[in-house]
Short mmCIF file of C-alpha atoms in Angstrom, two decimals:
data_model
loop_
_atom_site.label_atom_id
_atom_site.label_comp_id
_atom_site.label_asym_id
_atom_site.label_seq_id
_atom_site.Cartn_x
_atom_site.Cartn_y
_atom_site.Cartn_z
CA MET A 1 0.02 0.01 -0.11
CA ARG A 2 2.94 2.50 0.95
CA LEU A 3 4.56 1.76 -2.45
CA LYS A 4 1.38 2.37 -4.32
CA LYS A 5 1.11 5.94 -2.52
CA THR A 6 4.67 6.93 -3.19
CA GLY A 7 4.24 6.12 -6.71
CA VAL A 8 1.68 9.16 -7.19
CA MET A 9 3.67 12.56 -6.99
CA ARG A 10 1.39 15.03 -5.28
CA LEU A 11 1.89 18.80 -5.95
CA LEU A 12 0.81 22.12 -4.61
CA VAL A 13 -0.15 24.71 -7.26
CA VAL A 14 -0.07 28.14 -6.01
CA GLY A 15 -1.72 30.93 -8.00
CA LEU A 16 -2.02 34.74 -7.43
CA PHE A 17 -5.23 36.34 -8.33
CA ASN A 18 -7.43 39.42 -8.08
CA TYR A 19 -10.92 39.44 -6.69
CA SER A 20 -13.18 38.63 -9.79
CA THR A 21 -15.90 36.53 -11.10
CA GLU A 22 -13.40 34.86 -13.15
CA LEU A 23 -11.83 33.50 -10.09
CA GLU A 24 -14.94 31.92 -9.02
CA GLN A 25 -15.22 30.31 -12.49
CA ALA A 26 -11.71 28.82 -12.03
CA LEU A 27 -12.52 27.25 -8.69
CA ARG A 28 -15.96 25.96 -9.81
CA LEU A 29 -14.14 24.40 -12.85
CA LEU A 30 -11.53 22.97 -10.64
CA GLU A 31 -14.26 21.32 -8.50
CA SER A 32 -16.15 20.08 -11.35
CA ASN A 33 -12.94 18.48 -12.84
CA GLY A 34 -12.66 16.32 -9.73
CA ILE A 35 -10.58 18.18 -7.49
CA ASP A 36 -12.22 18.28 -4.05
CA ARG A 37 -12.96 21.45 -2.26
CA SER A 38 -11.02 20.33 0.75
CA LYS A 39 -7.75 20.24 -1.40
CA MET A 40 -8.27 24.16 -2.24
CA MET A 41 -7.46 27.09 -0.09
CA ALA A 42 -8.06 30.86 -0.67
CA VAL A 43 -6.01 33.38 1.43
CA PRO A 44 -6.91 36.97 1.07
CA MET A 45 -4.09 39.13 1.19
CA GLU A 46 -4.28 42.44 3.21
CA ALA A 47 -2.08 45.33 2.37
CA ASP A 48 -2.06 46.64 5.96
CA SER A 49 -4.14 44.52 8.46
CA ASN A 50 -4.07 47.43 11.05
CA ARG A 51 -5.82 49.72 8.39
CA GLN A 52 -8.97 47.47 8.42
CA LEU A 53 -9.77 48.55 11.96
CA ILE A 54 -9.15 52.17 11.61
CA SER A 55 -12.19 53.87 10.17
CA GLY A 56 -11.74 56.43 7.45
CA GLU A 57 -10.74 56.98 3.86
CA SER A 58 -8.09 54.32 2.51
CA ARG A 59 -7.88 55.90 -0.89
CA GLU A 60 -6.68 58.92 -2.44
CA LEU A 61 -9.26 61.53 -2.96
CA SER A 62 -7.75 63.49 -5.96
CA PHE A 63 -10.38 62.69 -8.46
CA ASP A 64 -13.16 63.56 -5.82
CA VAL A 65 -11.78 66.80 -4.99
CA GLY A 66 -11.06 67.61 -8.65
CA PHE A 67 -14.63 66.97 -9.55
CA ALA A 68 -15.85 69.08 -6.89
CA ALA A 69 -13.70 71.92 -7.80
CA ALA A 70 -14.50 71.64 -11.44
CA THR A 71 -18.21 72.19 -10.49
CA ALA A 72 -17.45 75.20 -8.06
CA LEU A 73 -15.25 76.98 -10.56
CA GLY A 74 -17.36 76.19 -13.36
CA VAL A 75 -20.52 77.78 -11.94
CA VAL A 76 -18.52 80.92 -11.25
CA GLY A 77 -16.91 80.99 -14.47
CA ILE A 78 -20.07 80.80 -16.27
CA SER A 79 -21.73 83.46 -14.16
CA ILE A 80 -18.60 86.03 -14.84
CA GLY A 81 -18.51 84.89 -18.33
CA PHE A 82 -21.88 86.76 -19.02
CA VAL A 83 -19.87 90.05 -18.54
CA LEU A 84 -16.69 89.15 -20.04
CA SER A 85 -15.77 89.40 -23.64
CA TRP A 86 -15.36 85.59 -24.31
CA GLY A 87 -18.85 84.86 -23.10
CA PRO A 88 -20.13 82.24 -20.53
CA ILE A 89 -19.37 79.20 -22.74
CA LEU A 90 -15.59 79.71 -23.25
CA TRP A 91 -15.14 81.00 -19.65
CA GLY A 92 -17.28 78.03 -18.32
CA LEU A 93 -15.01 75.40 -20.13
CA ILE A 94 -11.60 77.30 -19.05
CA SER A 95 -12.88 77.72 -15.25
CA THR A 96 -14.15 73.88 -15.21
CA ALA A 97 -10.87 72.69 -16.81
CA SER A 98 -8.61 74.76 -14.40
CA GLY A 99 -10.96 73.89 -11.40
CA PHE A 100 -10.59 70.21 -11.98
CA MET A 101 -6.82 70.55 -12.68
CA ALA A 102 -6.26 72.55 -9.35
CA GLY A 103 -8.33 70.15 -7.29
CA TYR A 104 -6.65 67.01 -8.71
CA PHE A 105 -3.19 68.20 -8.34
CA ILE A 106 -3.40 69.91 -4.92
CA THR A 107 -4.87 66.97 -3.48
CA ARG A 108 -2.17 64.53 -4.97
CA LEU A 109 0.59 66.89 -3.46
CA ILE A 110 -1.12 66.72 -0.14
CA SER A 111 -1.78 62.99 -0.07
CA ALA A 112 1.75 62.29 -1.12
CA ARG A 113 3.16 64.45 1.75
CA LYS A 114 0.82 62.45 4.16
CA LYS A 115 2.84 59.48 2.95
CA ASN A 116 -0.12 57.82 1.57
CA ALA A 117 1.97 57.00 -1.34
CA HIS A 118 2.27 53.28 -0.43
CA MET A 119 -1.37 52.69 -0.84
CA GLY A 120 -0.95 53.29 -4.63
CA ARG A 121 1.83 50.79 -4.72
CA HIS A 122 -0.28 48.13 -2.82
CA ALA A 123 -3.04 48.79 -5.39
CA CYS A 124 -1.43 46.95 -8.20
CA LEU A 125 -0.41 43.77 -6.30
CA PRO A 126 -2.40 40.71 -6.41
CA GLU A 127 -5.20 40.37 -3.93
CA LEU A 128 -5.43 36.74 -3.24
CA VAL A 129 -3.43 33.58 -3.13
CA ILE A 130 -5.08 30.36 -4.11
CA ILE A 131 -3.57 27.12 -3.21
CA VAL A 132 -4.69 23.75 -4.75
CA ARG A 133 -3.34 20.23 -4.15
CA CYS A 134 -3.42 18.06 -6.95
CA GLU A 135 -1.66 14.90 -8.43
CA GLU A 136 0.73 15.07 -11.16
CA GLU A 137 -1.79 13.68 -13.99
CA SER A 138 -4.15 16.56 -13.40
CA LEU A 139 -1.47 19.22 -13.05
CA GLU A 140 -1.66 20.40 -16.80
CA GLN A 141 -5.38 20.81 -16.59
CA VAL A 142 -5.27 22.93 -13.20
CA GLN A 143 -2.68 24.99 -14.57
CA MET A 144 -4.50 25.68 -17.72
CA ILE A 145 -7.69 26.48 -15.76
CA MET A 146 -5.94 28.76 -13.28
CA HIS A 147 -4.05 30.60 -16.29
CA HIS A 148 -7.28 31.01 -18.41
CA TYR A 149 -9.21 32.50 -15.56
CA GLY A 150 -6.95 35.42 -14.57
CA ALA A 151 -4.13 33.97 -12.45
CA TRP A 152 -1.21 36.57 -12.52
CA LYS A 153 1.40 33.89 -11.69
CA LEU A 154 1.58 30.16 -10.74
CA GLY A 155 4.07 28.40 -8.65
CA ILE A 156 4.19 24.52 -8.44
CA MET A 157 5.91 22.59 -5.88
CA GLU A 158 6.37 18.90 -4.87
CA SER A 159 5.04 17.98 -1.56
CA MET B 1 -14.74 39.25 11.91
CA LYS B 2 -16.63 36.19 12.60
CA SER B 3 -20.19 36.01 11.41
CA HIS B 4 -22.64 35.01 14.08
CA SER B 5 -25.52 32.90 13.41
CA SER B 6 -28.34 35.08 14.68
CA PRO B 7 -31.53 34.86 12.84
CA LEU B 8 -31.85 38.55 11.95
CA PRO B 9 -28.93 40.65 10.74
CA ARG B 10 -28.61 43.81 12.99
CA ARG B 11 -26.86 45.80 10.39
CA GLU B 12 -26.57 44.97 6.83
CA LYS B 13 -23.63 46.30 4.72
CA ALA B 14 -25.50 46.23 1.45
CA ILE B 15 -28.69 44.99 -0.32
CA ILE B 16 -29.44 44.35 -3.90
CA SER B 17 -32.68 45.37 -5.54
CA TRP B 18 -33.95 45.99 -9.06
CA LEU B 19 -33.18 49.74 -8.43
CA GLY B 20 -29.47 49.01 -7.84
CA ILE B 21 -27.20 48.28 -5.02
CA THR B 22 -27.88 50.17 -1.76
CA GLN B 23 -24.83 50.15 0.67
CA MET B 24 -23.21 51.33 3.60
CA GLN B 25 -19.64 52.75 2.83
CA TYR B 26 -17.43 55.13 4.46
CA ARG B 27 -17.71 58.48 2.91
CA ASN B 28 -15.97 61.75 3.45
CA PRO B 29 -18.44 64.21 5.20
CA LEU B 30 -16.92 67.28 3.76
CA LEU B 31 -17.22 66.01 0.14
CA MET B 32 -20.65 65.03 0.63
CA LEU B 33 -21.49 68.30 2.27
CA TRP B 34 -20.01 70.10 -0.69
CA TRP B 35 -22.37 68.10 -3.13
CA SER B 36 -25.32 69.34 -1.25
CA ALA B 37 -24.10 72.92 -1.51
CA ALA B 38 -23.65 72.40 -5.23
CA PHE B 39 -27.17 71.01 -5.62
CA PRO B 40 -29.51 70.25 -2.91
CA GLY B 41 -30.17 66.42 -2.95
CA PHE B 42 -26.91 65.37 -4.40
CA GLY B 43 -25.28 64.90 -1.08
CA HIS B 44 -28.40 62.50 -0.20
CA ILE B 45 -28.30 60.67 -3.49
CA LEU B 46 -24.54 60.08 -2.96
CA LEU B 47 -25.25 58.82 0.59
CA ASN B 48 -27.72 56.21 -1.41
CA GLN B 49 -30.81 58.05 0.16
CA TYR B 50 -32.43 58.08 -3.29
CA TRP B 51 -35.86 58.99 -2.62
CA ARG B 52 -35.24 61.98 -0.63
CA GLY B 53 -32.37 62.92 -2.85
CA THR B 54 -34.47 62.81 -5.75
CA LEU B 55 -37.32 64.78 -4.31
CA PHE B 56 -34.80 67.51 -2.96
CA THR B 57 -33.56 67.94 -6.51
CA LEU B 58 -37.13 68.61 -7.61
CA PHE B 59 -37.43 71.04 -4.69
CA GLU B 60 -34.17 72.66 -5.74
CA VAL B 61 -35.16 73.36 -9.57
CA VAL B 62 -38.65 74.50 -8.52
CA LEU B 63 -37.66 76.88 -5.63
CA ASN B 64 -34.66 78.11 -7.36
CA SER B 65 -36.85 78.87 -10.53
CA LEU B 66 -39.31 80.88 -8.54
CA ALA B 67 -36.87 82.69 -6.43
CA ASN B 68 -34.54 83.55 -9.25
CA ILE B 69 -31.56 82.36 -7.53
CA ASN B 70 -29.41 81.32 -10.58
CA GLY B 71 -30.06 84.72 -12.22
CA ALA B 72 -29.22 86.58 -9.15
CA MET B 73 -25.99 84.30 -8.74
CA VAL B 74 -24.95 85.48 -12.32
CA HIS B 75 -25.33 89.19 -11.62
CA SER B 76 -23.61 89.01 -8.25
CA PHE B 77 -20.63 87.21 -9.72
CA GLY B 78 -20.64 89.87 -12.44
CA GLY B 79 -20.42 92.63 -9.83
CA LYS B 80 -23.85 93.87 -10.58
CA ALA B 81 -25.49 93.45 -6.95
CA GLU B 82 -28.16 95.90 -7.48
CA LEU B 83 -29.55 93.85 -10.41
CA ALA B 84 -29.19 90.70 -8.31
CA LYS B 85 -31.39 92.29 -5.58
CA GLN B 86 -33.97 93.46 -7.86
CA LEU B 87 -34.27 90.04 -9.57
CA LEU B 88 -34.70 87.96 -6.34
CA ASN B 89 -38.30 87.17 -5.41
CA PRO B 90 -38.90 87.88 -1.81
CA HIS B 91 -41.87 85.31 -1.70
CA TRP B 92 -39.50 82.45 -2.07
CA ILE B 93 -35.95 83.27 -1.09
CA TYR B 94 -36.48 82.83 2.79
CA GLY B 95 -37.83 79.22 2.26
CA TYR B 96 -35.06 78.57 -0.33
CA LEU B 97 -32.27 79.67 1.99
CA ILE B 98 -33.54 77.52 4.95
CA PHE B 99 -34.00 74.48 2.61
CA TYR B 100 -30.60 74.92 1.19
CA LEU B 101 -28.88 75.28 4.61
CA TYR B 102 -30.71 72.33 5.99
CA THR B 103 -29.66 69.81 3.21
CA ILE B 104 -26.06 70.82 3.72
CA TRP B 105 -26.24 70.32 7.46
CA ASP B 106 -28.29 67.16 7.16
CA THR B 107 -25.80 65.80 4.65
CA TYR B 108 -22.88 66.24 7.06
CA LYS B 109 -24.72 64.88 10.00
CA LYS B 110 -26.08 61.80 8.08
CA THR B 111 -22.51 60.94 6.51
CA ARG B 112 -21.08 60.84 10.00
CA GLU B 113 -23.82 58.75 11.36
CA PHE B 114 -23.67 56.41 8.40
CA ASN B 115 -19.99 56.19 8.71
CA MET B 116 -20.32 54.66 12.28
CA HIS B 117 -23.02 52.20 11.18
CA ASN B 118 -20.77 51.19 8.47
CA GLU B 119 -18.02 50.36 10.86
CA LEU B 120 -20.48 48.17 12.89
CA ALA B 121 -21.85 46.58 9.78
CA VAL B 122 -18.31 45.60 8.65
CA LEU B 123 -17.59 44.09 12.14
CA GLU B 124 -20.97 42.31 12.26
CA ASN B 125 -20.01 40.77 8.65
CA THR B 126 -23.49 39.73 7.58
CA ARG B 127 -23.47 37.70 4.40
CA ILE B 128 -24.33 40.00 1.35
CA LYS B 129 -26.54 38.94 -1.50
CA SER B 130 -24.84 39.78 -4.79
CA PHE B 131 -27.16 38.41 -7.39
CA LEU B 132 -30.58 39.22 -8.36
CA LEU B 133 -32.86 37.91 -11.00
CA SER B 134 -36.26 39.48 -10.87
CA SER B 135 -39.08 39.33 -13.55
CA GLY B 136 -38.12 42.67 -15.04
CA GLU B 137 -34.45 43.29 -14.23
CA ILE B 138 -31.09 41.65 -13.65
CA ASN B 139 -28.95 43.11 -11.13
CA ILE B 140 -25.43 41.60 -10.27
CA LEU B 141 -22.67 42.99 -8.06
CA GLU B 142 -19.68 43.01 -10.26
CA ARG B 143 -16.48 44.90 -10.72
CA ARG B 144 -16.92 48.24 -12.49
CA ASN B 145 -14.38 50.47 -14.27
CA PRO B 146 -14.70 53.92 -12.42
CA ALA B 147 -13.26 55.57 -15.51
CA ALA B 148 -15.82 54.16 -17.71
CA ALA B 149 -18.63 55.14 -15.44
CA ALA B 150 -17.28 58.74 -15.32
CA PHE B 151 -16.73 58.86 -19.05
CA TRP B 152 -20.19 57.94 -19.90
CA SER B 153 -21.78 60.24 -17.55
CA PHE B 154 -19.41 63.02 -18.66
CA MET B 155 -20.78 62.32 -22.21
CA LEU B 156 -24.35 62.17 -21.25
CA PRO B 157 -25.43 62.41 -17.45
CA GLY B 158 -27.19 59.36 -16.25
CA LEU B 159 -25.29 56.75 -18.60
CA GLY B 160 -23.00 56.13 -15.86
CA GLN B 161 -25.47 55.48 -13.34
CA LEU B 162 -27.14 52.89 -15.99
CA TYR B 163 -23.75 51.17 -16.18
CA ASN B 164 -23.76 50.92 -12.53
CA ASN B 165 -27.21 49.50 -12.59
CA ARG B 166 -28.79 52.38 -10.74
CA VAL B 167 -31.57 52.10 -13.28
CA MET B 168 -34.19 54.66 -12.38
CA LEU B 169 -31.68 57.41 -11.23
CA GLY B 170 -29.88 56.98 -14.55
CA ILE B 171 -33.10 57.70 -16.54
CA TYR B 172 -34.06 60.56 -14.31
CA ALA B 173 -30.73 62.15 -14.82
CA LEU B 174 -31.04 61.61 -18.58
CA LEU B 175 -34.53 63.25 -18.81
CA TRP B 176 -33.34 66.28 -16.92
CA TRP B 177 -30.25 66.74 -18.92
CA PHE B 178 -32.13 66.78 -22.03
CA PHE B 179 -34.49 69.44 -20.48
CA TYR B 180 -31.53 71.56 -19.48
CA CYS B 181 -29.83 71.37 -22.88
CA ARG B 182 -33.21 72.42 -24.54
CA PHE B 183 -33.96 75.35 -22.14
CA SER B 184 -30.46 76.63 -21.75
CA HIS B 185 -30.11 76.77 -25.55
CA VAL B 186 -26.53 75.68 -25.11
CA PHE B 187 -26.10 73.81 -28.13
CA THR B 188 -27.43 76.58 -30.43
CA ALA B 189 -25.23 78.94 -28.54
CA CYS B 190 -22.15 76.62 -29.16
CA TYR B 191 -23.12 76.53 -32.95
CA ALA B 192 -23.48 80.47 -32.80
CA LEU B 193 -20.13 80.91 -31.28
CA PHE B 194 -18.67 79.73 -34.54
CA GLU B 195 -21.03 81.15 -36.99
CA GLN B 196 -22.18 84.59 -35.54
CA GLY B 197 -19.49 85.21 -32.73
CA ILE B 198 -19.48 85.41 -29.16
CA VAL B 199 -22.02 88.45 -28.64
CA GLN B 200 -24.69 86.76 -30.57
CA SER B 201 -24.00 83.42 -28.99
CA THR B 202 -24.05 84.80 -25.34
CA ARG B 203 -27.56 86.66 -26.29
CA LEU B 204 -29.08 83.02 -26.98
CA LEU B 205 -28.12 81.57 -23.58
CA SER B 206 -30.63 81.36 -20.80
CA ALA B 207 -28.41 82.06 -17.69
CA HIS B 208 -31.08 80.47 -15.33
CA TRP B 209 -30.92 76.92 -16.96
CA LEU B 210 -27.41 77.19 -17.97
CA LEU B 211 -26.29 77.50 -14.42
CA PHE B 212 -27.75 74.24 -13.24
CA MET B 213 -25.50 72.38 -15.97
CA PRO B 214 -22.17 72.31 -14.29
CA SER B 215 -23.40 70.84 -11.12
CA VAL B 216 -25.58 68.37 -12.69
CA LEU B 217 -22.98 67.27 -15.12
CA TRP B 218 -19.98 66.92 -12.54
CA GLY B 219 -22.55 65.57 -9.86
CA ALA B 220 -23.48 62.79 -12.38
CA VAL B 221 -19.77 62.12 -13.28
CA TYR B 222 -18.85 62.04 -9.49
CA HIS B 223 -21.82 59.85 -8.48
CA SER B 224 -21.12 57.34 -11.35
CA TYR B 225 -17.35 57.20 -10.34
CA LEU B 226 -17.75 57.01 -6.57
CA MET B 227 -20.44 54.18 -6.92
CA ALA B 228 -18.17 52.13 -9.22
CA VAL B 229 -15.49 52.50 -6.73
CA GLU B 230 -17.78 51.48 -3.96
CA HIS B 231 -19.18 48.49 -5.78
CA ASN B 232 -15.57 47.29 -6.55
CA SER B 233 -14.79 47.39 -2.82
CA LEU B 234 -18.22 45.79 -1.91
CA PHE B 235 -17.42 43.06 -4.50
CA LYS B 236 -14.17 42.30 -2.79
CA TYR B 237 -15.81 42.19 0.52
CA GLU B 238 -18.51 39.88 -0.63
CA GLN B 239 -16.07 37.54 -2.41
CA LYS B 240 -14.08 37.32 0.64
CA GLN B 241 -17.18 36.26 2.63
CA PHE B 242 -17.95 33.67 0.00
CA LEU B 243 -14.35 32.19 -0.03
CA LYS B 244 -14.13 31.99 3.55
CA GLU B 245 -17.25 30.31 3.68
CA ARG B 246 -16.62 27.76 1.08
CA TYR B 247 -12.90 26.92 1.48
CA ALA B 248 -12.86 27.00 5.15
CA GLY B 249 -12.54 23.37 5.46
CA SER B 250 -9.40 22.96 3.63
CA GLU B 251 -7.26 19.85 4.56
CA ILE B 252 -4.20 20.87 2.40
CA PHE B 253 -2.09 21.12 5.61
CA ALA B 254 -3.75 18.41 7.52
CA LEU B 255 -2.56 16.00 4.74
CA GLU B 256 1.02 17.66 5.08
CA GLU B 257 1.04 16.50 8.60
CA ASN B 258 -0.03 13.05 7.94
CA ARG B 259 2.62 12.88 5.26
CA GLY B 260 5.24 14.10 7.60
CA ASP B 261 4.34 11.13 9.67
CA GLU B 262 4.52 8.90 6.90
CA ILE B 263 7.88 10.01 5.82
CA ALA B 264 9.22 9.70 9.41
CA GLY B 265 7.67 6.52 9.63
CA SER B 266 9.47 5.18 6.59
CA GLY B 267 12.62 6.47 7.90
CA ILE B 268 12.48 4.12 10.84
CA VAL B 269 11.67 1.25 8.75
#
């Protein structure tokens, strides 16, 4: 019996994913291809586990402030445009655009100073690790499914 | 963050209906306050209080038109305070002013209130429903592209809302946008800008209706952008719940231990 067992090579396939519907497709397909749910594991990666418990904004607000400033300056620009020689439409466009730029870049500057920059770096890292245990014969299929449904990278090791 | 098996959730993080996804989320009180100042009702719509937000926008258009607020604003910013005073209608300005200040104050208060409840809802971690098939609509919580949402609402306010499955708000915004375009004469004025020059073009414009447009346009852009961002974070939240629930009983490392014993055993033999 022991001989028979060691004859089959068991492998761990580790995949890096983002949260997505494709990920669920991958997991369901693996299950329907005979890999039991108990042979799979999903580990969510947290950029900063402390941040979870601190209430507050965890993203940069540069677009938010940009849109707000575009509105404010746009209204003023249109109003003043009625008495200026270029008229409300052109002044509206100019003031809206400069309002957005001012709001956007000033917020970026401020948040860069607050050392929020590391949040941006974490934003483009994979969000989940999926671990699947399978036998050698099904390795190719597991790899193919995981790659096809959005795995960033796959790692394979014997276990 | 363990979910307890009480029969009724005390605080829900989000619900899904044919009208869209309604959720608790951390929001910046000052930004919400600003949108209420830009257009009464927008702050409440951003807070997902859609019924009152929509009714407030109707109030705003009617009261502003009756009191001539927009026309007075144009004169004030243009340095003609006397003209502005003459234009304002005293029957309506008191009510308008109080209503305007109330929506701003209330948005700030409500945002802070919802932020606390959001935190509690996250800690309670009640399971979210993310998929709805109803007889007349399909609504699924999916990842959205905030840039696409903002782009479509920029092209035509309301389209970004439709992209986010906030169905009726999208249609409401679209209807109003066509109305504003028609009554401000903005497109004929743009055309006249090239054909007849600036003076003729300005003469065509209705200051009253034109002045609603920047707030409506950017409000719609911001709402669709923010909702796409919030749906994305809700999507992750829900999928994390699902994965934890479904793949909790993993035996990967349990097997590892058994195998360790096996190898150790074989070493002795």
